[in-house]
CSV table of N, CA and C in Angstrom, one decimal:
chain,number,residue,atom,x,y,z
A,1100,MET,N,-5.2,-28.9,-63.9
A,1100,MET,CA,-5.6,-29.4,-62.6
A,1100,MET,C,-5.6,-28.2,-61.6
A,1101,HIS,N,-6.5,-28.3,-60.9
A,1101,HIS,CA,-6.7,-27.3,-59.9
A,1101,HIS,C,-6.4,-27.8,-58.5
A,1102,HIS,N,-5.4,-27.2,-57.9
A,1102,HIS,CA,-5.0,-27.7,-56.6
A,1102,HIS,C,-5.6,-26.8,-55.5
A,1103,GLN,N,-6.1,-27.5,-54.5
A,1103,GLN,CA,-6.7,-26.7,-53.4
A,1103,GLN,C,-5.5,-26.5,-52.4
A,1104,LEU,N,-5.4,-25.2,-52.1
A,1104,LEU,CA,-4.3,-24.8,-51.1
A,1104,LEU,C,-4.8,-25.2,-49.7
A,1105,LYS,N,-3.9,-25.8,-49.0
A,1105,LYS,CA,-4.2,-26.1,-47.6
A,1105,LYS,C,-3.7,-25.0,-46.7
A,1106,LYS,N,-4.6,-24.5,-45.9
A,1106,LYS,CA,-4.3,-23.5,-44.9
A,1106,LYS,C,-3.4,-24.0,-43.8
A,1107,VAL,N,-2.3,-23.4,-43.6
A,1107,VAL,CA,-1.3,-23.8,-42.6
A,1107,VAL,C,-1.4,-22.9,-41.4
A,1108,LEU,N,-1.7,-23.5,-40.3
A,1108,LEU,CA,-1.8,-22.7,-39.0
A,1108,LEU,C,-0.5,-22.8,-38.3
A,1109,HIS,N,0.0,-21.7,-37.7
A,1109,HIS,CA,1.2,-21.7,-37.0
A,1109,HIS,C,1.1,-22.7,-35.8
A,1110,PRO,N,2.0,-23.5,-35.6
A,1110,PRO,CA,1.9,-24.5,-34.5
A,1110,PRO,C,1.9,-23.8,-33.1
A,1111,ASN,N,2.5,-22.6,-33.0
A,1111,ASN,CA,2.5,-22.0,-31.7
A,1111,ASN,C,1.5,-20.8,-31.6
A,1112,ARG,N,0.4,-20.9,-32.3
A,1112,ARG,CA,-0.5,-19.8,-32.4
A,1112,ARG,C,-1.1,-19.5,-31.0
A,1113,TYR,N,-1.4,-20.5,-30.2
A,1113,TYR,CA,-2.0,-20.3,-28.9
A,1113,TYR,C,-0.9,-19.6,-27.9
A,1114,PHE,N,0.3,-20.0,-28.1
A,1114,PHE,CA,1.4,-19.5,-27.3
A,1114,PHE,C,1.6,-18.0,-27.6
A,1115,ILE,N,1.5,-17.6,-28.9
A,1115,ILE,CA,1.6,-16.2,-29.3
A,1115,ILE,C,0.4,-15.4,-28.7
A,1116,TRP,N,-0.8,-16.0,-28.8
A,1116,TRP,CA,-1.9,-15.3,-28.2
A,1116,TRP,C,-1.8,-15.1,-26.7
A,1117,ALA,N,-1.2,-16.1,-26.0
A,1117,ALA,CA,-1.0,-16.1,-24.6
A,1117,ALA,C,0.0,-15.0,-24.2
A,1118,ILE,N,1.1,-14.9,-25.0
A,1118,ILE,CA,2.1,-13.8,-24.8
A,1118,ILE,C,1.4,-12.4,-25.0
A,1119,PHE,N,0.6,-12.3,-26.1
A,1119,PHE,CA,0.0,-11.0,-26.3
A,1119,PHE,C,-1.0,-10.7,-25.2
A,1120,ALA,N,-1.8,-11.6,-24.7
A,1120,ALA,CA,-2.7,-11.4,-23.6
A,1120,ALA,C,-2.0,-11.0,-22.3
A,1121,LEU,N,-0.9,-11.7,-22.0
A,1121,LEU,CA,-0.1,-11.5,-20.9
A,1121,LEU,C,0.5,-10.0,-20.9
A,1122,PHE,N,1.1,-9.7,-22.1
A,1122,PHE,CA,1.6,-8.3,-22.3
A,1122,PHE,C,0.5,-7.3,-22.1
A,1123,PHE,N,-0.6,-7.5,-22.7
A,1123,PHE,CA,-1.7,-6.5,-22.6
A,1123,PHE,C,-2.2,-6.4,-21.1
A,1124,SER,N,-2.4,-7.5,-20.4
A,1124,SER,CA,-2.9,-7.4,-19.1
A,1124,SER,C,-1.8,-6.8,-18.1
A,1125,GLY,N,-0.6,-7.1,-18.4
A,1125,GLY,CA,0.5,-6.5,-17.6
A,1125,GLY,C,0.6,-5.0,-17.8
A,1126,ALA,N,0.4,-4.5,-19.0
A,1126,ALA,CA,0.4,-3.1,-19.3
A,1126,ALA,C,-0.8,-2.4,-18.6
A,1127,ALA,N,-1.9,-3.1,-18.6
A,1127,ALA,CA,-3.1,-2.5,-18.0
A,1127,ALA,C,-2.9,-2.5,-16.4
A,1128,LEU,N,-2.3,-3.5,-15.9
A,1128,LEU,CA,-2.0,-3.5,-14.4
A,1128,LEU,C,-1.0,-2.5,-14.0
A,1129,LEU,N,0.0,-2.3,-14.8
A,1129,LEU,CA,1.0,-1.3,-14.5
A,1129,LEU,C,0.4,0.1,-14.6
A,1130,SER,N,-0.5,0.3,-15.6
A,1130,SER,CA,-1.1,1.6,-15.7
A,1130,SER,C,-2.0,1.9,-14.5
A,1131,TYR,N,-2.7,0.9,-14.1
A,1131,TYR,CA,-3.6,1.0,-12.9
A,1131,TYR,C,-2.8,1.4,-11.7
A,1132,ILE,N,-1.7,0.7,-11.5
A,1132,ILE,CA,-0.8,0.9,-10.3
A,1132,ILE,C,-0.3,2.3,-10.3
A,1133,TYR,N,0.2,2.8,-11.5
A,1133,TYR,CA,0.7,4.1,-11.6
A,1133,TYR,C,-0.3,5.2,-11.4
A,1134,ILE,N,-1.5,5.0,-11.9
A,1134,ILE,CA,-2.6,6.0,-11.8
A,1134,ILE,C,-3.1,6.0,-10.3
A,1135,SER,N,-3.3,4.9,-9.7
A,1135,SER,CA,-3.8,4.8,-8.4
A,1135,SER,C,-2.7,5.3,-7.4
A,1136,GLY,N,-1.5,5.1,-7.7
A,1136,GLY,CA,-0.4,5.6,-6.9
A,1136,GLY,C,-0.3,7.1,-6.9
A,1137,TYR,N,-0.6,7.7,-8.1
A,1137,TYR,CA,-0.6,9.1,-8.3
A,1137,TYR,C,-1.7,9.7,-7.4
A,1138,TYR,N,-2.9,9.1,-7.4
A,1138,TYR,CA,-4.0,9.7,-6.6
A,1138,TYR,C,-3.7,9.5,-5.1
A,1139,PHE,N,-3.1,8.4,-4.7
A,1139,PHE,CA,-2.7,8.2,-3.3
A,1139,PHE,C,-1.7,9.2,-2.9
A,1140,ASP,N,-0.6,9.4,-3.7
A,1140,ASP,CA,0.4,10.4,-3.3
A,1140,ASP,C,-0.2,11.8,-3.2
A,1141,ARG,N,-1.1,12.2,-4.2
A,1141,ARG,CA,-1.7,13.5,-4.1
A,1141,ARG,C,-2.5,13.7,-2.9
A,1142,ASP,N,-3.3,12.7,-2.5
A,1142,ASP,CA,-4.2,12.8,-1.4
A,1142,ASP,C,-3.3,12.8,-0.1
A,1143,PHE,N,-2.2,12.0,-0.1
A,1143,PHE,CA,-1.4,12.0,1.1
A,1143,PHE,C,-0.6,13.3,1.3
A,1144,ILE,N,-0.2,13.9,0.2
A,1144,ILE,CA,0.6,15.1,0.3
A,1144,ILE,C,-0.3,16.3,0.7
A,1145,PHE,N,-1.5,16.4,0.2
A,1145,PHE,CA,-2.4,17.5,0.5
A,1145,PHE,C,-3.3,17.2,1.7
A,1146,ALA,N,-3.2,16.1,2.3
A,1146,ALA,CA,-4.1,15.8,3.4
A,1146,ALA,C,-3.8,16.7,4.6
A,1147,GLU,N,-2.5,17.0,4.8
A,1147,GLU,CA,-2.2,17.8,6.0
A,1147,GLU,C,-2.7,19.2,5.8
A,1148,LEU,N,-2.7,19.7,4.5
A,1148,LEU,CA,-3.3,21.1,4.3
A,1148,LEU,C,-4.8,21.1,4.5
A,1149,LYS,N,-5.4,20.0,4.2
A,1149,LYS,CA,-6.9,19.9,4.3
A,1149,LYS,C,-7.3,19.8,5.8
A,1150,THR,N,-6.5,19.1,6.6
A,1150,THR,CA,-7.0,18.7,7.9
A,1150,THR,C,-6.4,19.5,9.0
A,1151,ASN,N,-5.5,20.5,8.7
A,1151,ASN,CA,-4.9,21.2,9.8
A,1151,ASN,C,-5.4,22.7,9.8
A,1152,LYS,N,-5.3,23.2,11.0
A,1152,LYS,CA,-5.6,24.7,11.2
A,1152,LYS,C,-4.2,25.3,11.4
A,1153,LEU,N,-4.2,26.6,11.3
A,1153,LEU,CA,-3.0,27.4,11.5
A,1153,LEU,C,-3.3,28.4,12.6
A,1154,PHE,N,-2.4,28.4,13.6
A,1154,PHE,CA,-2.4,29.3,14.7
A,1154,PHE,C,-1.3,30.4,14.6
A,1155,LEU,N,-1.6,31.6,14.7
A,1155,LEU,CA,-0.6,32.7,14.6
A,1155,LEU,C,-0.6,33.4,15.9
A,1156,ASP,N,0.6,33.6,16.5
A,1156,ASP,CA,0.8,34.3,17.7
A,1156,ASP,C,1.6,35.5,17.4
A,1157,ASN,N,1.0,36.7,17.3
A,1157,ASN,CA,1.7,37.9,16.9
A,1157,ASN,C,2.5,38.5,18.1
A,1158,GLN,N,2.2,38.1,19.3
A,1158,GLN,CA,2.9,38.6,20.5
A,1158,GLN,C,4.3,38.0,20.5
A,1159,PHE,N,4.4,36.7,20.2
A,1159,PHE,CA,5.7,36.0,20.3
A,1159,PHE,C,6.2,35.6,18.9
A,1160,ASN,N,5.5,36.0,17.8
A,1160,ASN,CA,6.0,35.9,16.4
A,1160,ASN,C,6.2,34.4,16.0
A,1161,TYR,N,5.2,33.6,16.2
A,1161,TYR,CA,5.3,32.2,15.7
A,1161,TYR,C,4.0,31.8,15.1
A,1162,SER,N,4.1,30.7,14.3
A,1162,SER,CA,2.8,30.1,13.8
A,1162,SER,C,3.0,28.6,13.9
A,1163,ALA,N,1.9,27.9,14.1
A,1163,ALA,CA,1.9,26.5,14.2
A,1163,ALA,C,0.7,25.9,13.6
A,1164,ARG,N,0.9,24.8,12.9
A,1164,ARG,CA,-0.2,24.0,12.3
A,1164,ARG,C,-0.6,22.9,13.3
A,1165,TYR,N,-1.9,22.7,13.5
A,1165,TYR,CA,-2.3,21.7,14.4
A,1165,TYR,C,-3.6,21.0,13.8
A,1166,PRO,N,-3.9,19.8,14.3
A,1166,PRO,CA,-5.1,19.1,13.7
A,1166,PRO,C,-6.4,19.9,13.9
A,1167,HIS,N,-7.2,19.8,12.9
A,1167,HIS,CA,-8.4,20.6,12.8
A,1167,HIS,C,-9.4,20.4,14.0
A,1168,ASN,N,-9.3,19.2,14.6
A,1168,ASN,CA,-10.3,18.9,15.7
A,1168,ASN,C,-9.7,19.3,17.1
A,1169,TRP,N,-8.5,19.8,17.2
A,1169,TRP,CA,-7.9,20.1,18.4
A,1169,TRP,C,-8.4,21.5,18.9
A,1170,GLN,N,-8.3,21.8,20.2
A,1170,GLN,CA,-8.7,23.1,20.7
A,1170,GLN,C,-7.5,23.8,21.3
A,1171,LEU,N,-7.6,25.1,21.4
A,1171,LEU,CA,-6.6,26.0,21.9
A,1171,LEU,C,-7.0,26.6,23.2
A,1172,GLU,N,-6.1,26.7,24.1
A,1172,GLU,CA,-6.4,27.4,25.4
A,1172,GLU,C,-5.1,28.0,25.8
A,1173,ARG,N,-5.3,29.0,26.8
A,1173,ARG,CA,-4.1,29.5,27.4
A,1173,ARG,C,-4.0,29.0,28.8
A,1174,ASP,N,-2.8,28.6,29.3
A,1174,ASP,CA,-2.7,28.2,30.7
A,1174,ASP,C,-2.6,29.4,31.6
A,1175,GLU,N,-2.4,29.1,32.9
A,1175,GLU,CA,-2.5,30.2,33.9
A,1175,GLU,C,-1.3,31.2,33.7
A,1176,VAL,N,-0.2,30.8,33.0
A,1176,VAL,CA,0.9,31.7,32.7
A,1176,VAL,C,0.7,32.5,31.4
A,1177,GLY,N,-0.1,32.0,30.6
A,1177,GLY,CA,-0.4,32.6,29.3
A,1177,GLY,C,0.2,31.8,28.1
A,1178,ASN,N,0.7,30.7,28.3
A,1178,ASN,CA,1.2,29.8,27.2
A,1178,ASN,C,0.1,29.2,26.5
A,1179,ILE,N,0.3,29.0,25.2
A,1179,ILE,CA,-0.8,28.3,24.4
A,1179,ILE,C,-0.7,26.8,24.6
A,1180,VAL,N,-1.9,26.2,24.8
A,1180,VAL,CA,-2.0,24.8,25.0
A,1180,VAL,C,-2.8,24.2,23.8
A,1181,PHE,N,-2.3,23.3,23.1
A,1181,PHE,CA,-3.0,22.7,22.0
A,1181,PHE,C,-3.5,21.3,22.5
A,1182,GLU,N,-4.8,21.1,22.6
A,1182,GLU,CA,-5.4,19.9,23.2
A,1182,GLU,C,-6.3,19.2,22.2
A,1183,ASN,N,-6.2,17.8,22.4
A,1183,ASN,CA,-7.0,16.9,21.6
A,1183,ASN,C,-8.3,16.6,22.5
A,1184,PRO,N,-9.5,17.2,22.1
A,1184,PRO,CA,-10.6,16.9,23.0
A,1184,PRO,C,-11.1,15.5,23.0
A,1185,GLN,N,-10.7,14.7,22.0
A,1185,GLN,CA,-11.1,13.3,21.9
A,1185,GLN,C,-10.2,12.4,22.8
A,1186,ASN,N,-9.0,12.9,23.1
A,1186,ASN,CA,-8.1,12.2,24.0
A,1186,ASN,C,-7.4,13.2,24.9
A,1187,LEU,N,-8.0,13.4,26.1
A,1187,LEU,CA,-7.6,14.5,27.0
A,1187,LEU,C,-6.1,14.3,27.5
A,1188,SER,N,-5.5,13.2,27.3
A,1188,SER,CA,-4.1,13.0,27.7
A,1188,SER,C,-3.2,13.5,26.6
A,1189,GLU,N,-3.7,13.8,25.5
A,1189,GLU,CA,-2.9,14.3,24.4
A,1189,GLU,C,-2.9,15.8,24.3
A,1190,SER,N,-1.8,16.5,24.5
A,1190,SER,CA,-1.8,17.9,24.4
A,1190,SER,C,-0.3,18.4,24.3
A,1191,LEU,N,-0.1,19.6,23.8
A,1191,LEU,CA,1.2,20.2,23.6
A,1191,LEU,C,1.1,21.6,24.1
A,1192,VAL,N,2.1,22.0,24.9
A,1192,VAL,CA,2.2,23.4,25.5
A,1192,VAL,C,3.3,24.1,24.8
A,1193,VAL,N,3.1,25.3,24.3
A,1193,VAL,CA,4.2,26.1,23.7
A,1193,VAL,C,4.6,27.2,24.7
A,1194,VAL,N,5.9,27.1,25.1
A,1194,VAL,CA,6.4,28.1,26.0
A,1194,VAL,C,7.5,28.9,25.3
A,1195,PRO,N,7.3,30.2,25.1
A,1195,PRO,CA,8.3,31.1,24.5
A,1195,PRO,C,9.4,31.5,25.6
A,1196,LEU,N,10.6,31.3,25.2
A,1196,LEU,CA,11.7,31.6,26.1
A,1196,LEU,C,12.8,32.4,25.3
A,1197,LYS,N,13.8,32.8,26.1
A,1197,LYS,CA,15.0,33.5,25.4
A,1197,LYS,C,16.0,32.4,25.0
A,1198,PRO,N,16.7,32.7,24.0
A,1198,PRO,CA,17.7,31.7,23.5
A,1198,PRO,C,18.7,31.3,24.6
A,1199,LYS,N,19.0,32.2,25.5
A,1199,LYS,CA,20.0,31.9,26.6
A,1199,LYS,C,19.5,30.9,27.6
A,1200,ASP,N,18.1,30.7,27.6
A,1200,ASP,CA,17.5,29.7,28.5
A,1200,ASP,C,17.7,28.3,28.1
A,1201,GLU,N,18.2,28.0,26.9
A,1201,GLU,CA,18.3,26.6,26.4
A,1201,GLU,C,19.1,25.8,27.3
A,1202,LYS,N,20.2,26.3,27.8
A,1202,LYS,CA,21.1,25.5,28.7
A,1202,LYS,C,20.4,25.0,29.9
A,1203,ALA,N,19.6,26.0,30.5
A,1203,ALA,CA,18.9,25.7,31.7
A,1203,ALA,C,17.8,24.6,31.5
A,1204,VAL,N,17.1,24.8,30.3
A,1204,VAL,CA,16.1,23.8,30.0
A,1204,VAL,C,16.7,22.4,29.8
A,1205,ARG,N,17.8,22.3,29.0
A,1205,ARG,CA,18.4,21.0,28.8
A,1205,ARG,C,18.9,20.4,30.1
A,1206,LYS,N,19.4,21.3,31.1
A,1206,LYS,CA,19.9,20.8,32.3
A,1206,LYS,C,18.7,20.2,33.2
A,1207,ALA,N,17.5,20.7,33.0
A,1207,ALA,CA,16.4,20.2,33.7
A,1207,ALA,C,15.8,19.0,33.1
A,1208,LEU,N,16.3,18.6,31.9
A,1208,LEU,CA,15.8,17.4,31.2
A,1208,LEU,C,16.7,16.2,31.4
A,1209,THR,N,16.0,15.0,31.5
A,1209,THR,CA,16.8,13.8,31.4
A,1209,THR,C,16.4,13.2,30.0
A,1210,ILE,N,17.3,13.4,29.1
A,1210,ILE,CA,17.0,13.1,27.7
A,1210,ILE,C,17.2,11.6,27.5
A,1211,ILE,N,16.2,10.9,26.9
A,1211,ILE,CA,16.2,9.5,26.6
A,1211,ILE,C,16.6,9.4,25.1
A,1212,LYS,N,16.0,10.2,24.3
A,1212,LYS,CA,16.3,10.2,22.8
A,1212,LYS,C,16.2,11.6,22.3
A,1213,GLU,N,17.0,11.9,21.3
A,1213,GLU,CA,17.0,13.2,20.7
A,1213,GLU,C,17.3,13.1,19.2
A,1214,ASN,N,16.5,13.8,18.4
A,1214,ASN,CA,16.7,13.9,17.0
A,1214,ASN,C,16.8,15.4,16.6
A,1215,ASN,N,17.9,15.8,16.0
A,1215,ASN,CA,18.1,17.2,15.6
A,1215,ASN,C,17.9,17.4,14.1
A,1216,THR,N,17.3,18.5,13.7
A,1216,THR,CA,17.1,18.8,12.3
A,1216,THR,C,17.1,20.3,12.2
A,1217,ALA,N,17.2,20.8,11.0
A,1217,ALA,CA,17.1,22.2,10.7
A,1217,ALA,C,16.3,22.5,9.5
A,1218,ARG,N,15.7,23.7,9.4
A,1218,ARG,CA,15.0,24.1,8.3
A,1218,ARG,C,15.3,25.6,8.1
A,1219,GLY,N,16.2,25.9,7.2
A,1219,GLY,CA,16.7,27.2,7.0
A,1219,GLY,C,17.4,27.6,8.3
A,1220,ASP,N,17.0,28.8,8.9
A,1220,ASP,CA,17.7,29.3,10.1
A,1220,ASP,C,17.1,28.6,11.4
A,1221,ILE,N,16.0,27.8,11.2
A,1221,ILE,CA,15.4,27.3,12.4
A,1221,ILE,C,16.0,25.9,12.7
A,1222,LYS,N,16.4,25.8,14.0
A,1222,LYS,CA,16.9,24.5,14.5
A,1222,LYS,C,15.9,23.8,15.3
A,1223,ILE,N,15.7,22.5,15.1
A,1223,ILE,CA,14.6,21.8,15.8
A,1223,ILE,C,15.2,20.6,16.5
A,1224,ALA,N,15.0,20.4,17.8
A,1224,ALA,CA,15.4,19.2,18.5
A,1224,ALA,C,14.1,18.6,19.0
A,1225,ILE,N,13.9,17.3,18.6
A,1225,ILE,CA,12.8,16.5,19.1
A,1225,ILE,C,13.3,15.6,20.1
A,1226,ILE,N,12.8,15.7,21.3
A,1226,ILE,CA,13.3,14.9,22.5
A,1226,ILE,C,12.2,14.1,23.2
A,1227,LYS,N,12.6,12.9,23.6
A,1227,LYS,CA,11.8,12.1,24.5
A,1227,LYS,C,12.6,12.1,25.8
A,1228,GLY,N,11.9,12.5,26.9
A,1228,GLY,CA,12.7,12.6,28.1
A,1228,GLY,C,11.8,13.0,29.3
A,1229,ARG,N,12.5,13.1,30.5
A,1229,ARG,CA,11.8,13.4,31.7
A,1229,ARG,C,12.1,14.9,32.1
A,1230,ILE,N,11.2,15.5,32.7
A,1230,ILE,CA,11.4,16.9,33.1
A,1230,ILE,C,11.6,16.9,34.6
A,1231,ASP,N,12.8,17.5,35.0
A,1231,ASP,CA,13.2,17.5,36.4
A,1231,ASP,C,13.1,16.1,37.0
A,1232,ALA,N,12.4,16.0,38.2
A,1232,ALA,CA,12.4,14.7,38.8
A,1232,ALA,C,11.1,13.9,38.5
A,1233,ASP,N,10.3,14.4,37.6
A,1233,ASP,CA,9.0,13.8,37.2
A,1233,ASP,C,9.4,12.4,36.5
A,1234,PRO,N,8.8,11.3,37.0
A,1234,PRO,CA,9.1,10.0,36.3
A,1234,PRO,C,8.4,9.8,35.0
A,1235,GLU,N,7.5,10.7,34.7
A,1235,GLU,CA,6.7,10.6,33.4
A,1235,GLU,C,7.6,11.0,32.2
A,1236,ILE,N,7.5,10.3,31.1
A,1236,ILE,CA,8.2,10.6,29.9
A,1236,ILE,C,7.4,11.5,29.0
A,1237,TYR,N,8.0,12.6,28.6
A,1237,TYR,CA,7.3,13.7,27.8
A,1237,TYR,C,7.9,13.7,26.4
A,1238,ASP,N,7.0,14.2,25.5
A,1238,ASP,CA,7.5,14.5,24.1
A,1238,ASP,C,7.8,16.0,24.2
A,1239,ILE,N,9.0,16.3,23.7
A,1239,ILE,CA,9.6,17.7,23.9
A,1239,ILE,C,10.2,18.2,22.6
A,1240,ALA,N,10.0,19.4,22.3
A,1240,ALA,CA,10.7,20.0,21.1
A,1240,ALA,C,11.3,21.4,21.6
A,1241,LEU,N,12.5,21.6,21.2
A,1241,LEU,CA,13.2,22.9,21.3
A,1241,LEU,C,13.4,23.4,20.0
A,1242,ILE,N,12.8,24.6,19.7
A,1242,ILE,CA,12.9,25.2,18.4
A,1242,ILE,C,13.5,26.6,18.5
A,1243,THR,N,14.5,26.9,17.8
A,1243,THR,CA,15.1,28.2,17.9
A,1243,THR,C,15.6,28.7,16.5
A,1244,ASP,N,15.6,30.0,16.4
A,1244,ASP,CA,16.2,30.7,15.2
A,1244,ASP,C,17.4,31.5,15.6
A,1245,GLY,N,17.8,31.4,16.8
A,1245,GLY,CA,18.9,32.2,17.3
A,1245,GLY,C,18.4,33.5,18.0
A,1246,ASN,N,17.2,34.0,17.7
A,1246,ASN,CA,16.7,35.1,18.4
A,1246,ASN,C,15.6,34.8,19.3
A,1247,SER,N,14.9,33.7,19.1
A,1247,SER,CA,13.8,33.2,19.9
A,1247,SER,C,14.0,31.7,20.2
A,1248,LEU,N,13.5,31.2,21.3
A,1248,LEU,CA,13.5,29.8,21.7
A,1248,LEU,C,12.1,29.4,22.1
A,1249,PHE,N,11.6,28.3,21.6
A,1249,PHE,CA,10.3,27.8,22.0
A,1249,PHE,C,10.5,26.4,22.5
A,1250,TYR,N,10.0,26.2,23.7
A,1250,TYR,CA,10.0,25.0,24.4
A,1250,TYR,C,8.6,24.4,24.4
A,1251,ILE,N,8.5,23.3,23.7
A,1251,ILE,CA,7.2,22.6,23.5
A,1251,ILE,C,7.2,21.3,24.2
A,1252,TYR,N,6.2,21.0,25.0
A,1252,TYR,CA,6.2,19.8,25.8
A,1252,TYR,C,4.8,19.3,25.9
A,1253,GLY,N,4.7,18.0,26.2
A,1253,GLY,CA,3.4,17.4,26.4
A,1253,GLY,C,3.4,15.9,26.0
A,1254,HIS,N,2.3,15.4,25.6
A,1254,HIS,CA,2.2,14.0,25.2
A,1254,HIS,C,1.4,14.0,23.9
A,1255,SER,N,2.1,13.6,22.8
A,1255,SER,CA,1.4,13.6,21.5
A,1255,SER,C,2.3,12.9,20.5
A,1256,SER,N,1.7,12.0,19.8
A,1256,SER,CA,2.5,11.4,18.6
A,1256,SER,C,2.7,12.4,17.5
A,1257,TRP,N,2.0,13.5,17.7
A,1257,TRP,CA,2.0,14.6,16.6
A,1257,TRP,C,3.2,15.5,16.8
A,1258,ILE,N,4.0,15.3,17.8
A,1258,ILE,CA,5.1,16.3,18.1
A,1258,ILE,C,6.0,16.6,17.0
A,1259,SER,N,6.4,15.5,16.2
A,1259,SER,CA,7.3,15.7,15.1
A,1259,SER,C,6.7,16.6,14.0
A,1260,ARG,N,5.5,16.3,13.6
A,1260,ARG,CA,4.8,17.1,12.6
A,1260,ARG,C,4.6,18.5,13.1
A,1261,PHE,N,4.2,18.6,14.3
A,1261,PHE,CA,4.0,20.0,14.9
A,1261,PHE,C,5.3,20.8,14.9
A,1262,ALA,N,6.4,20.2,15.3
A,1262,ALA,CA,7.7,20.9,15.3
A,1262,ALA,C,8.1,21.3,13.8
A,1263,ARG,N,8.0,20.3,12.9
A,1263,ARG,CA,8.4,20.6,11.5
A,1263,ARG,C,7.6,21.7,10.9
A,1264,ASN,N,6.3,21.9,11.3
A,1264,ASN,CA,5.5,22.9,10.7
A,1264,ASN,C,5.5,24.2,11.6
A,1265,PHE,N,6.3,24.2,12.6
A,1265,PHE,CA,6.3,25.4,13.5
A,1265,PHE,C,7.2,26.5,12.8
A,1266,ASN,N,6.7,27.7,12.7
A,1266,ASN,CA,7.5,28.8,12.1
A,1266,ASN,C,7.7,29.9,13.0
A,1267,ILE,N,8.9,30.5,12.9
A,1267,ILE,CA,9.2,31.7,13.7
A,1267,ILE,C,9.4,32.9,12.7
A,1268,TYR,N,8.7,34.0,12.9
A,1268,TYR,CA,8.8,35.1,12.0
A,1268,TYR,C,9.1,36.4,12.7
């Protein structure tokens, strides 16, 4: 006698296929997120290098990175003014001073908020405050290496990045 074998299908075969499909699509999604995150990070990290210009002042021995579309001018005293031509109310003025002048500068300020940081020998104070009796609130940075002091003031959301990229040599 010849018996015909009956093919037995696993009762959970669709469940097993669903688990496999879920695992495969999850792995594909995670790979996509990882790869696209890598490109985002790379573009984010190098964006500042692509979009900024570098200003070197050999007279006062400092350098500053600023947005590529900003313009530079000297004011009537000879300080460098970094200006945004697309928003005339946005500008930063760099005033070189002696380190002993920091107390006088701070005395002339009404400080609303201050954040201090350091990078190597360079100390950076980012300040929101008023200058003398002027009711207007300014963005201010005091940057020193002990031998030089730079007083930066104006109106710009860019003040923190400007100060962090400011170098004294």
